[in-house]
XYZ file of C-alpha atoms in Angstrom:
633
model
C 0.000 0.000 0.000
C 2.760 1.919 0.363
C 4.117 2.075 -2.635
C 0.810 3.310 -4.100
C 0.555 5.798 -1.820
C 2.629 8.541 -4.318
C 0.659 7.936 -7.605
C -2.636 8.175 -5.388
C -1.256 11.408 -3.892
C -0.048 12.973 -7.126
C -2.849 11.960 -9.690
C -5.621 13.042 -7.472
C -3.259 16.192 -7.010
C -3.366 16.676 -10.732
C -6.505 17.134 -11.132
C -6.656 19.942 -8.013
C -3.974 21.498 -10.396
C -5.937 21.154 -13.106
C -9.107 23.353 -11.237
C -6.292 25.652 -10.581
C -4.978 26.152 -13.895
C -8.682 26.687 -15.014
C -9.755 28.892 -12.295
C -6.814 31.223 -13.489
C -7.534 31.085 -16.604
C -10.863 31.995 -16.442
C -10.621 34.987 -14.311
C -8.028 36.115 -16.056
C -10.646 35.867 -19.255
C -13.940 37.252 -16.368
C -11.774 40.536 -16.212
C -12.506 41.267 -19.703
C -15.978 41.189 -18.921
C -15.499 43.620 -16.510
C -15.256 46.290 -18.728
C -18.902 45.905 -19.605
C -21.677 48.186 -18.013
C -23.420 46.901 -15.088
C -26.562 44.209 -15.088
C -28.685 43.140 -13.044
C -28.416 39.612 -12.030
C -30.785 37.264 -9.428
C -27.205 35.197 -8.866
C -29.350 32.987 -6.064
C -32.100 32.141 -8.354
C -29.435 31.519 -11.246
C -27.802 28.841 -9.377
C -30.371 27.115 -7.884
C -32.068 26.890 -11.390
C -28.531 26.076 -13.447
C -28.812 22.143 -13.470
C -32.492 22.542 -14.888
C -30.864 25.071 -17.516
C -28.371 23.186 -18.452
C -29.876 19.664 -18.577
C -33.041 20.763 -20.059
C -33.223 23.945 -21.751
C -29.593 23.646 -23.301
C -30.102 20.105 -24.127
C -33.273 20.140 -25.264
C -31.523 22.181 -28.265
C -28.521 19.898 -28.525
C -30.571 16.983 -29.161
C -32.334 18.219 -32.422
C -28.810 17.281 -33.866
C -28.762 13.279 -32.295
C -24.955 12.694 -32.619
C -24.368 15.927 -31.064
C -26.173 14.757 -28.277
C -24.693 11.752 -27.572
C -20.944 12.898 -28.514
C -21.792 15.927 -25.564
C -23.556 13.374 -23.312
C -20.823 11.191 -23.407
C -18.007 13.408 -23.175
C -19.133 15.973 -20.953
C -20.473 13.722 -18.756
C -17.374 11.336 -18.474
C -15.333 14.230 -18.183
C -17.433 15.548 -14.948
C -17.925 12.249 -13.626
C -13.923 11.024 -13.684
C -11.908 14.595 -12.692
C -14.210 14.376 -9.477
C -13.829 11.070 -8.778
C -10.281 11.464 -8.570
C -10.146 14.791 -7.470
C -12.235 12.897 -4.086
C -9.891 10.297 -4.219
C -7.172 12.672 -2.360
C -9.296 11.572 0.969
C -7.360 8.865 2.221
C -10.273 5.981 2.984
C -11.188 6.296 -1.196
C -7.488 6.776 -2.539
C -6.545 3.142 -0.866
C -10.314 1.575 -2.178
C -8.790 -0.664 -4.991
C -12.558 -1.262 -6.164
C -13.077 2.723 -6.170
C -10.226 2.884 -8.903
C -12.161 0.684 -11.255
C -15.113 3.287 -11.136
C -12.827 5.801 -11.676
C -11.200 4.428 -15.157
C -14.751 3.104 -15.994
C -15.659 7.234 -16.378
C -12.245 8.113 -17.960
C -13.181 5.422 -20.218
C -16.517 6.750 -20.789
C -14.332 10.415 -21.498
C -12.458 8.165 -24.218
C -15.722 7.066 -25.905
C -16.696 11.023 -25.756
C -13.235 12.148 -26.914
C -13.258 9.627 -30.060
C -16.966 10.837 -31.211
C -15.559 14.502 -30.999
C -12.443 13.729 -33.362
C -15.492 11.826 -35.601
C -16.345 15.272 -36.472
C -13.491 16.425 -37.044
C -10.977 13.773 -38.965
C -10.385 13.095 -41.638
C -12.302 16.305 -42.753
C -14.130 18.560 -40.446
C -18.038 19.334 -40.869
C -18.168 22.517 -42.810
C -20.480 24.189 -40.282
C -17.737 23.485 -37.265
C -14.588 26.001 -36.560
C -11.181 24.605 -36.926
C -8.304 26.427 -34.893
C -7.980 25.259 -31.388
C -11.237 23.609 -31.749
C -9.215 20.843 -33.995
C -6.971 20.094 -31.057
C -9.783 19.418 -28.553
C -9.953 15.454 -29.536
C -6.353 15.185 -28.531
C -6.830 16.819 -25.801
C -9.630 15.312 -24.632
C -8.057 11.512 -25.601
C -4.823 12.305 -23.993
C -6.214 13.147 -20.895
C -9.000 10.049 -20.937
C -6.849 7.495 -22.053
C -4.164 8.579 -19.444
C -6.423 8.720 -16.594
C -7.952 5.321 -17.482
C -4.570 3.623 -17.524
C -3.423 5.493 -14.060
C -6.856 4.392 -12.666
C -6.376 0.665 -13.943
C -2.740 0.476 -11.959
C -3.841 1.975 -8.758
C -6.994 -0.734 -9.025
C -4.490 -3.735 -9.591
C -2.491 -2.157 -7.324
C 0.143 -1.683 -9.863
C 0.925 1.723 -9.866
C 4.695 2.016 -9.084
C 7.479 2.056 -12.126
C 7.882 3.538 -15.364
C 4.228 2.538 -17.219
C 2.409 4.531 -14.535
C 4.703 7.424 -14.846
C 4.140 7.635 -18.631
C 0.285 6.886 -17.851
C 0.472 9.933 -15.670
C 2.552 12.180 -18.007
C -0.242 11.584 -20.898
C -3.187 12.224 -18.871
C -1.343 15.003 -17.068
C -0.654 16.828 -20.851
C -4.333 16.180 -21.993
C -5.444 17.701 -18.908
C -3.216 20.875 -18.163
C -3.982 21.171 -21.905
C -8.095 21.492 -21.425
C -7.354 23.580 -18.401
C -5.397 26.006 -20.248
C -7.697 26.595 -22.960
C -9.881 28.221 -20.594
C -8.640 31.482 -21.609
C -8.782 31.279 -25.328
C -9.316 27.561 -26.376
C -12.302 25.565 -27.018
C -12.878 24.941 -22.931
C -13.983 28.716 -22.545
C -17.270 27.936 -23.569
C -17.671 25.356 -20.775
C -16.505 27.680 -18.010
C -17.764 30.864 -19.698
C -21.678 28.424 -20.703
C -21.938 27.325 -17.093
C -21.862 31.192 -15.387
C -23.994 32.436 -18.773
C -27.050 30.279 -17.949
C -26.770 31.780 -14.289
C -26.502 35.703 -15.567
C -28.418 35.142 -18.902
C -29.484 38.641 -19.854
C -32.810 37.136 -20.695
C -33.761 34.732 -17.597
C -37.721 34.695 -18.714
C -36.342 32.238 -21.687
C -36.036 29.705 -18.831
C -39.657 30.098 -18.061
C -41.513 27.892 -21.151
C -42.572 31.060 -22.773
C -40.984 33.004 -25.309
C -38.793 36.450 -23.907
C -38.379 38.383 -26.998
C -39.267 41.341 -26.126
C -36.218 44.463 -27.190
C -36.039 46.469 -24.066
C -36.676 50.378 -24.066
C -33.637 52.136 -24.343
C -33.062 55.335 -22.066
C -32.892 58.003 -24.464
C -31.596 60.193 -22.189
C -28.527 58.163 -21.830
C -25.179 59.641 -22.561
C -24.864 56.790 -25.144
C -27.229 55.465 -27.162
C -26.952 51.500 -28.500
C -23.199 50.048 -28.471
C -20.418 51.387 -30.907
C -17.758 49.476 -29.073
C -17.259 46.295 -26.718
C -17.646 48.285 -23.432
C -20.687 49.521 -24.369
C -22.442 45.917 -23.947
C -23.287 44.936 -20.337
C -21.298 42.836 -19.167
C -23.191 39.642 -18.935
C -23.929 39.939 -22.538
C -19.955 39.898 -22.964
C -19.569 36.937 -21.162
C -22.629 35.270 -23.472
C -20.914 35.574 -26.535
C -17.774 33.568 -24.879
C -20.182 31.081 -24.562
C -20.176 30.249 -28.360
C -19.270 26.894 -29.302
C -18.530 27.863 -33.099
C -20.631 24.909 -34.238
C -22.266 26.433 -36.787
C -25.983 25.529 -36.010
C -26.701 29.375 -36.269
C -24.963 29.990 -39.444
C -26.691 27.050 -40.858
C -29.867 28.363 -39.715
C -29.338 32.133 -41.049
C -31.827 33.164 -44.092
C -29.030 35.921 -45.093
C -26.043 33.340 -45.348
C -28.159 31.052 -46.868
C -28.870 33.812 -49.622
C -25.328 35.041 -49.671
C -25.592 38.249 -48.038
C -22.681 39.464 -45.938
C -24.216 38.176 -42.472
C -23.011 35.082 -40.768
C -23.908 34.770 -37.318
C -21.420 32.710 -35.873
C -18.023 35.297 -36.948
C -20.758 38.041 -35.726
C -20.816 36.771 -32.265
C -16.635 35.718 -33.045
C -16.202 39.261 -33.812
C -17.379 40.378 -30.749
C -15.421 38.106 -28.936
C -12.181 39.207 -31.046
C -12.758 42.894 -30.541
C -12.790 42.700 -26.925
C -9.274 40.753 -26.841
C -6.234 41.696 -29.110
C -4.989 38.163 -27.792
C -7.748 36.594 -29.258
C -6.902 33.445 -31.807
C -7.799 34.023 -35.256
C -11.337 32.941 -36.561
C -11.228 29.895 -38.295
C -14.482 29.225 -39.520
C -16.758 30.145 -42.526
C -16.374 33.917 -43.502
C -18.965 36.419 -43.998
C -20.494 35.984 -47.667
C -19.307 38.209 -50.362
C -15.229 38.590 -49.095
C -16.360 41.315 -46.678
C -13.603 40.487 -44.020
C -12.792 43.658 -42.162
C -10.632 43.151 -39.414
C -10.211 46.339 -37.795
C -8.500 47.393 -34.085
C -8.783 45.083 -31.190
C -9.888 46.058 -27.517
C -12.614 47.417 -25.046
C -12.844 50.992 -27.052
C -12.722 49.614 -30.416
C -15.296 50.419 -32.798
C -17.004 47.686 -33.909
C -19.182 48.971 -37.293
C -17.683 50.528 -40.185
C -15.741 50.021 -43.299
C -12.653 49.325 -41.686
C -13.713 48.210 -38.392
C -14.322 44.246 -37.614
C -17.768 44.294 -38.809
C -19.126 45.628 -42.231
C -22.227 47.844 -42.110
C -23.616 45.459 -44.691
C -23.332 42.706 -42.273
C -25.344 44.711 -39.166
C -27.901 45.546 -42.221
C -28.270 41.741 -43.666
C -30.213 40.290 -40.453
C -33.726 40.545 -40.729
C -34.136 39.521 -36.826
C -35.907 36.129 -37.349
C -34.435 34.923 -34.393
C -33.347 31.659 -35.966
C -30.073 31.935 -35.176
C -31.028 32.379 -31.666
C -33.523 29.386 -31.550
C -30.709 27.503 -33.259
C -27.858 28.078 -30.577
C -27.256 25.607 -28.057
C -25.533 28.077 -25.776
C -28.851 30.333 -26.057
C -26.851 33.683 -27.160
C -29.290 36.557 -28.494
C -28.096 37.313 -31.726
C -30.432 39.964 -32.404
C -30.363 41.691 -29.424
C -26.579 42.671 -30.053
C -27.266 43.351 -33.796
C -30.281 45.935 -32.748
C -27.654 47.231 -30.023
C -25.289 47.907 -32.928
C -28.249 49.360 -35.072
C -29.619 51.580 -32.389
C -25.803 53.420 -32.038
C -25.727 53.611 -36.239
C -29.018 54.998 -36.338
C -29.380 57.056 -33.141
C -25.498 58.561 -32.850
C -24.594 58.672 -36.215
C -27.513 58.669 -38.407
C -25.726 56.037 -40.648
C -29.011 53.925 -41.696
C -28.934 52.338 -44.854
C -29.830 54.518 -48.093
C -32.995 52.704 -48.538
C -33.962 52.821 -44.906
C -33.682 56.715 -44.592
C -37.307 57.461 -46.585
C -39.360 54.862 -44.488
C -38.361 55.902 -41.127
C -38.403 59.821 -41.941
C -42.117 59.274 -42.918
C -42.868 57.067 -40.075
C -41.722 60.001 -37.590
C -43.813 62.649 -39.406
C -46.698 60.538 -40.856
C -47.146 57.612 -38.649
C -46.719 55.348 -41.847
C -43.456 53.870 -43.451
C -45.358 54.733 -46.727
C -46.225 58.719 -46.025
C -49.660 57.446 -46.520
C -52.778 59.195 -45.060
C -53.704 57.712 -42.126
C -57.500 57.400 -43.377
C -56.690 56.355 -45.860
C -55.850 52.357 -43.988
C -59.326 51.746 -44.568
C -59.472 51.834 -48.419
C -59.229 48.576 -48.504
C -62.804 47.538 -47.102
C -64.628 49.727 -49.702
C -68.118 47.673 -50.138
C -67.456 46.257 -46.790
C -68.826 47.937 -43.492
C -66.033 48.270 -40.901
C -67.493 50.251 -37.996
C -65.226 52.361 -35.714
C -64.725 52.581 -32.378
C -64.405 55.993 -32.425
C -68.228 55.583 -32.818
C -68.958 54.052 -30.205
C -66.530 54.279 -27.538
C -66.317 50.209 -26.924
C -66.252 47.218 -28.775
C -65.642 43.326 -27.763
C -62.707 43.301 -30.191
C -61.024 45.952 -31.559
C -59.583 45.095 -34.537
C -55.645 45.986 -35.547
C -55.438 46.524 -39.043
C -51.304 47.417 -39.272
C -49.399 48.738 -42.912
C -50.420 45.822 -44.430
C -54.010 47.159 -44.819
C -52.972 49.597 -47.561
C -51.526 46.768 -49.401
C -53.478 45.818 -52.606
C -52.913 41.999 -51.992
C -53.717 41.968 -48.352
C -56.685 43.833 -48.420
C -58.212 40.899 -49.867
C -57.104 39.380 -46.715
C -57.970 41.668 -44.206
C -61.734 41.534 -46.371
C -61.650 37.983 -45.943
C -61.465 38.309 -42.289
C -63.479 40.991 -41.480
C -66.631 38.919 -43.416
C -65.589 36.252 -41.292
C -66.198 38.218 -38.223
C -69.757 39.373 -39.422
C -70.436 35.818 -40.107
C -69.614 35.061 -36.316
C -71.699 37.956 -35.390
C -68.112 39.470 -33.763
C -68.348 42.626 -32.014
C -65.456 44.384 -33.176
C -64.322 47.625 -34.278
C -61.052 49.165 -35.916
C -59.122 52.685 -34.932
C -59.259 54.001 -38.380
C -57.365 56.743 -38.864
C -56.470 57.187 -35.547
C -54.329 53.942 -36.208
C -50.741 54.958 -36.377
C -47.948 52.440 -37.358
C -46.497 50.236 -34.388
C -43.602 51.414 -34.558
C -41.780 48.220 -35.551
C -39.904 48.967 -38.119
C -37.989 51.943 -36.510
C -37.330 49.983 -33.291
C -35.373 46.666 -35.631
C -33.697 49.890 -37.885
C -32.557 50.966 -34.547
C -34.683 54.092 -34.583
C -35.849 53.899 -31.007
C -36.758 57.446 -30.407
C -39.220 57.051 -33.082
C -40.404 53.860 -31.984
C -41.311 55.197 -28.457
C -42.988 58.130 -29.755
C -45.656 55.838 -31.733
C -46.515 53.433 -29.064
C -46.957 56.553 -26.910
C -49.360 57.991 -28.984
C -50.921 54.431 -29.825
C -50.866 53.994 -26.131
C -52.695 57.404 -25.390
C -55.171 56.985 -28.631
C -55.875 52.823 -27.102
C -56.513 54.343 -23.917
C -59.973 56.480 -24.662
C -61.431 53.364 -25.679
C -62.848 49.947 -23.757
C -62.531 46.692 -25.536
C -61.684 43.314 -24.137
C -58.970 42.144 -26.779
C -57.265 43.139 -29.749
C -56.881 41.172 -33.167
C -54.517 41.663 -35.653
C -53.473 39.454 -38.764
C -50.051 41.210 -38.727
C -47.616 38.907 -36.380
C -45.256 42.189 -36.231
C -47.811 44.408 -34.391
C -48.829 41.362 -32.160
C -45.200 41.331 -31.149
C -45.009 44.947 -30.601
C -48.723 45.416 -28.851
C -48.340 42.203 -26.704
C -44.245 42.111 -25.844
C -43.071 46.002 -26.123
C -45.854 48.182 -25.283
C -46.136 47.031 -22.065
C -42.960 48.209 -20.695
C -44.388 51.742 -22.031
C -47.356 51.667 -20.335
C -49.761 49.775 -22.864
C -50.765 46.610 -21.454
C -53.345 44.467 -23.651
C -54.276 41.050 -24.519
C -53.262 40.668 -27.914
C -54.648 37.315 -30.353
C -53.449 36.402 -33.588
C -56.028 36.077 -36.550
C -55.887 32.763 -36.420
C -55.947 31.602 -32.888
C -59.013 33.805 -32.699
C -60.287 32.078 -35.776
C -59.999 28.989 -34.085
C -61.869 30.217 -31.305
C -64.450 31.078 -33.389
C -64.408 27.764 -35.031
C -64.550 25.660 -32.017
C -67.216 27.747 -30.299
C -69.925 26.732 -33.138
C -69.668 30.188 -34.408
C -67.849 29.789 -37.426
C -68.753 26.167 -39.202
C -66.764 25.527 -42.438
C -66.956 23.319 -44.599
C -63.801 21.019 -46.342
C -62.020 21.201 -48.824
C -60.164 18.150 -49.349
C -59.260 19.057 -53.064
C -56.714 21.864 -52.132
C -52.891 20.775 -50.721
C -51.257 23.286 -48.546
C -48.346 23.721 -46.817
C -48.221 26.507 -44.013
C -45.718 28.864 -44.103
C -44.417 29.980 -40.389
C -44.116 34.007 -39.665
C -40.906 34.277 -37.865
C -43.008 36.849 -35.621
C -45.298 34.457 -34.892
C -43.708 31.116 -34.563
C -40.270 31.895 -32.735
C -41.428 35.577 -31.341
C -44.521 34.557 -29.868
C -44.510 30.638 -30.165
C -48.009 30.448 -32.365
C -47.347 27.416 -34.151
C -50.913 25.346 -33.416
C -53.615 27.553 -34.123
C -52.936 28.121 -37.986
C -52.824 24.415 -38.227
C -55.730 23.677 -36.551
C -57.339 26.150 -38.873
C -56.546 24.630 -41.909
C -57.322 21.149 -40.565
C -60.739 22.051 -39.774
C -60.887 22.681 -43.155
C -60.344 19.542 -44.596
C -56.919 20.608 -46.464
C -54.787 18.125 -47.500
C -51.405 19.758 -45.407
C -47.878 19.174 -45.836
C -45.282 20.309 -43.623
C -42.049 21.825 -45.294
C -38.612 20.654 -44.077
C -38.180 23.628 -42.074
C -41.350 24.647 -39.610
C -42.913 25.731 -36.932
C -40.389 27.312 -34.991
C -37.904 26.284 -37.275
C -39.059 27.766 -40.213
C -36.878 29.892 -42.819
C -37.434 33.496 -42.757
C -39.375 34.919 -45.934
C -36.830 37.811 -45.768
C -39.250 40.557 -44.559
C -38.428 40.951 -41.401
C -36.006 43.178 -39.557
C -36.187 46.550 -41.778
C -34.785 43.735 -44.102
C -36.136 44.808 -47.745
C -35.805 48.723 -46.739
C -32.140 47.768 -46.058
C -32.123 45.806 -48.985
C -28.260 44.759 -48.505
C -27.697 42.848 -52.245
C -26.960 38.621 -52.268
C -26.559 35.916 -54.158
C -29.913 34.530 -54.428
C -33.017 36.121 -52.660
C -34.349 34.727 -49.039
C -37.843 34.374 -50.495
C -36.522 32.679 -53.622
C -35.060 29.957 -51.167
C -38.534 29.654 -48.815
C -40.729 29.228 -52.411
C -38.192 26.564 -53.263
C -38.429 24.880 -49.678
C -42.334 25.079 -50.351
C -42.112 23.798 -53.811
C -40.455 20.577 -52.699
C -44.016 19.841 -50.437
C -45.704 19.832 -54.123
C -48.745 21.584 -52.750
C -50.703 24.100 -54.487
C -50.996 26.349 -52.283
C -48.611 27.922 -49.419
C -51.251 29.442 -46.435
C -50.087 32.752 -44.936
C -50.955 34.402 -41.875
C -48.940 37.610 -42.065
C -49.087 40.845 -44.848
C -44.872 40.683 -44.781
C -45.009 37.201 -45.238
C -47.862 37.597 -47.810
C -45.541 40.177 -49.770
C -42.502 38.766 -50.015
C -43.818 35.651 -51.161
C -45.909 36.491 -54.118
C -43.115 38.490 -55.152
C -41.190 35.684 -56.115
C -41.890 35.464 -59.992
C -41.607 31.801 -60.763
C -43.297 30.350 -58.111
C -45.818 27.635 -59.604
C -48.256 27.618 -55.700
C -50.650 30.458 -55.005
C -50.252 32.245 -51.803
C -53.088 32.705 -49.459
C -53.695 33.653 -46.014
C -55.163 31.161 -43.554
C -58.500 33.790 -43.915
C -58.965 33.497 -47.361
C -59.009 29.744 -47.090
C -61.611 29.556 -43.932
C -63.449 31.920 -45.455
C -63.365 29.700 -49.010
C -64.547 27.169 -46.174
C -67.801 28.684 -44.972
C -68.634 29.648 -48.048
C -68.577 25.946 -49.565
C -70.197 24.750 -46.362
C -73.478 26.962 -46.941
């Protein structure tokens, strides 16, 4: 025994060095966080509520991709399970337990598994979606240290651990493991260390809670700096959430605008907010942005981020169209968009530097109300022949119904039409603002234009306020998101219902009895604003199963869909590609072979039909129900 007692000294010992090493490393990385303005943080409640984070939330993302899951299963969990066991095993009753040494080389053993389904991924060739860099060391890392620890383990269990074999057991598992710990800093560990505290501080905790938190927060426009021009500008939490990236690529793979071609790739977005916080920082070694935009640009706390020459092209910040699927994608749960609309709000707000095609839209929608410099009565044009009472009236209504830009659209007036019969049918009582209906505000607040943004809801706000009504329906998923999610924190609180959901209602009430139509195939096309902002994914559904319909689901739904490239100020941006987002949802749609893709948004609607060679009509969940009760007379 007592010639085992230095190996069970020192490899229990290396492990304690190990924590050491990583501990270092990491605050030595936490002070660069420092430099970002304060947050508020419920550290108690984050801790208690990590495991559930981690083992649920985060891995209820990991395992959409199955191998991932297992590989980070394995590994992770190997990795846990054998540096404690011998870290414990530097208490004297456990390091002299022969049987206790078997348990511990059955979890490095598990760690070797793990380590050997990492390097899967990576040799011979690497999935194109995955970094390279330090990443491609990790499997030698990881083996080195597993297969060490298991052979160390083995001799102290067969009591074997004296002479040269367990020295060179020791050194290998010793290099894999000082290894790991020193990529805390810069390596592939940070995201483990750096993951672990971001689910505790997560900048948006209510994504924990089973509902959606998408919500942008009101900016102080009072504030001595408006948005973020440079690292230090972030809080600091949200620092620390971008050193949680992985760089696996589910984000990029996910992105509308790289899939077009357009100079936005989320992954070296969040990278390039990690570099220009560190000069130190490795290089990137993953896909570029599209197009051969790869500004580089100073390094450190006061850099500026945006420009020409800075680390990130203006094109870039303008590609996104905030459809959150880069952020319903990542399996470290980063917000994406809430650092690109940080970026916008300094472009827009501190140096007026919106994009050409933006500047027209937003400089009507702070003197008009309207994007369009329409006349606000004029947002009823569309129901000509139709009676659409007003609740200016009448002071109340049951419902009062949100009409939103897409009511002086041509194309969707047939839409809104459609669903104001259907609420007449139903015997509804409902009523619309009219002219005193000014725009959300939406597109300002994703352009970065907050000040403008806060001025409509205000006056929405004070107009919504000299009325009663119970709920308010809208067909436009964007000003659902903005009455329902943003308004509040202004003041305007309201129970907001989709179109459809309230359709449904309506439906299953006995109020609204269609008929079928088992001639037409559909597949359902998912707003972004709907689906993944407000987590809507049933109710169109149910719709157009009530309907008889025969539906098909494309490959990417619910709240997984692809973007239809109308979000975000996205077409007022109008940052050029290789092929066109909508061109690449029709296509998606086209391989269902249904004749018709259902809608249940005027953006959606839009971009859609604009896509010339498109062989399925387009038409909104509305048009079809109301198709329905017609047939079912």
């Amino acid at each position: 025994m007592t010639s085992l007692m230095p190996l069970t000294t020192v490899f229990p010992g290396l492990v304690w060095l190990m924590a050491a090493l990583a501990l270092v490393q990491g605050l030595r990385r936490a002070a660069l966080w420092r430099v970002g303005a304060a947050a508020p943080v419920a550290w108690l409640d984050g801790l208690a509520k990590l495991p559930r984070r981690y083992l649920v939330d985060v891995h209820h993302v990991v395992a959409r991709d199955p191998y991932a899951s297992r590989m980070h299963a394995v590994v992770a969990g190997g990795l846990l399970a054998a540096s404690i066991l011998t870290a414990l095993a530097i208490l004297p009753p456990l390091a002299g337990f022969r049987p206790y040494w078997f348990l511990v080389a059955l979890a490095f053993g598990v760690t070797a598994v793990g380590s050997l389904l990492v390097g899967a991924r990576r040799y011979p060739s690497k999935q194109k979606r995955l970094s390279a860099g330090h990443f491609q060391i990790l499997p030698f890392l990881l083996l080195a240290y597993a297969v060490g620890g298991t052979l160390t383990a083995l001799l102290l269990a067969f009591g074997a651990g004296s002479g040269v074999f367990g020295s060179v057991a020791l050194a290998l598992a010793a290099a894999g493991g000082l290894g790991l710990a020193f990529e805390v800093r810069h390596g592939p560990m940070r995201h483990a260390a750096a993951g672990a505290l971001h689910l505790v501080a997560h900048p948006r905790p209510g994504r924990f809670g089973g509902r959606p938190d998408t919500a942008l927060q009101p900016l102080d426009l009072d504030a001595p700096r408006l948005g973020s021009e440079m690292p230090a500008d972030f809080t600091w939490n949200r620092l620390l959430s971008y050193d949680a990236c992985v760089s696996c690529g589910r984000c990029e793979t996910a992105c509308p605008a790289f899939a077009a071609g357009q100079p936005l790739n989320p992954k070296k977005l969040i990278q390039d907010l990690v570099a220009g916080l560190s000069p130190a920082e490795p290089a990137y070694a993953g896909n570029p942005y599209p197009g051969g935009r790869a500004a580089e640009g100073e390094r450190g706390a006061l850099a500026r981020l945006i420009g020409p020459d800075a680390r990130i092209h203006p094109d870039t910040l303008w590609s996104c169209t905030t459809c959150r699927a880069c952020v319903e994608e990542c399996p470290m749960m980063i917000e994406h968009v809430d650092a690109v609309v940080s970026l916008r709000r300094h472009e827009t707000l501190e140096r007026g530097a919106l994009p050409e095609k933006a500047v027209g839209p937003v400089t009507e929608l702070r003197q008009s109300g309207d994007p369009g410099g329409r006349p606000l009565a004029a947002r009823t044009d569309f129901a000509a022949g139709v009676e659409l009472p007003r609740i200016a009236d009448r002071g109340q209504a049951e419902i009062l119904l949100w009409l939103g830009e897409g009511a002086y659209d041509l194309r969707y007036g047939r839409s809104l039409r459609a669903l104001v019969r259907l609420l007449r049918e139903a015997h509804v009582d409902f009523a619309v603002l009219g002219p005193e209906e000014r725009d959300t505000g939406d597109l300002a607040r994703r352009l970065g234009d907050e000040a403008t943004f806060q001025g409509l809801a205000r006056e929405n706000i004070a107009t919504l306020a000299q009325y009663r009504f119970d709920r308010i329906v809208t067909a436009d998923p964007h000003a659902l998101h903005a009455l329902r999610n943003e308004y509040p924190a202004l003041g305007g609180c309201y129970t907001v219902v989709h179109h459809t959901a309230f359709l449904l209602e309506l439906i299953r009430a006995g109020r609204l009895n269609p008929g079928r139509l088992p001639d037409l195939s559909v597949t359902y096309h998912d707003p972004c604003y709907l689906a993944r902002y407000n987590g809507e994914t049933e109710a169109p559904r149910a719709v157009l199963d009530a309907i008889g319909v025969a539906r098909r689901e494309m490959s990417r739904s619910g709240r997984r869909a692809m973007c239809c490239g109308g979000g975000g100020g996205a077409p007022v941006s109008d940052v050029p590609g290789e092929r066109r987002i909508p061109d690449l949802r029709m296509a998606q749609a086209a391989e269902t072979g249904a004749g018709i893709v259902a809608v249940a948004c005027p953006s959606c609607t839009a971009m859609l039909e604009g896509v010339t060679d498109r062989k399925a009509e387009i038409r909104d969940v509305a048009e079809l129900l109301l198709q329905a009760v017609e047939a079912g007379r």
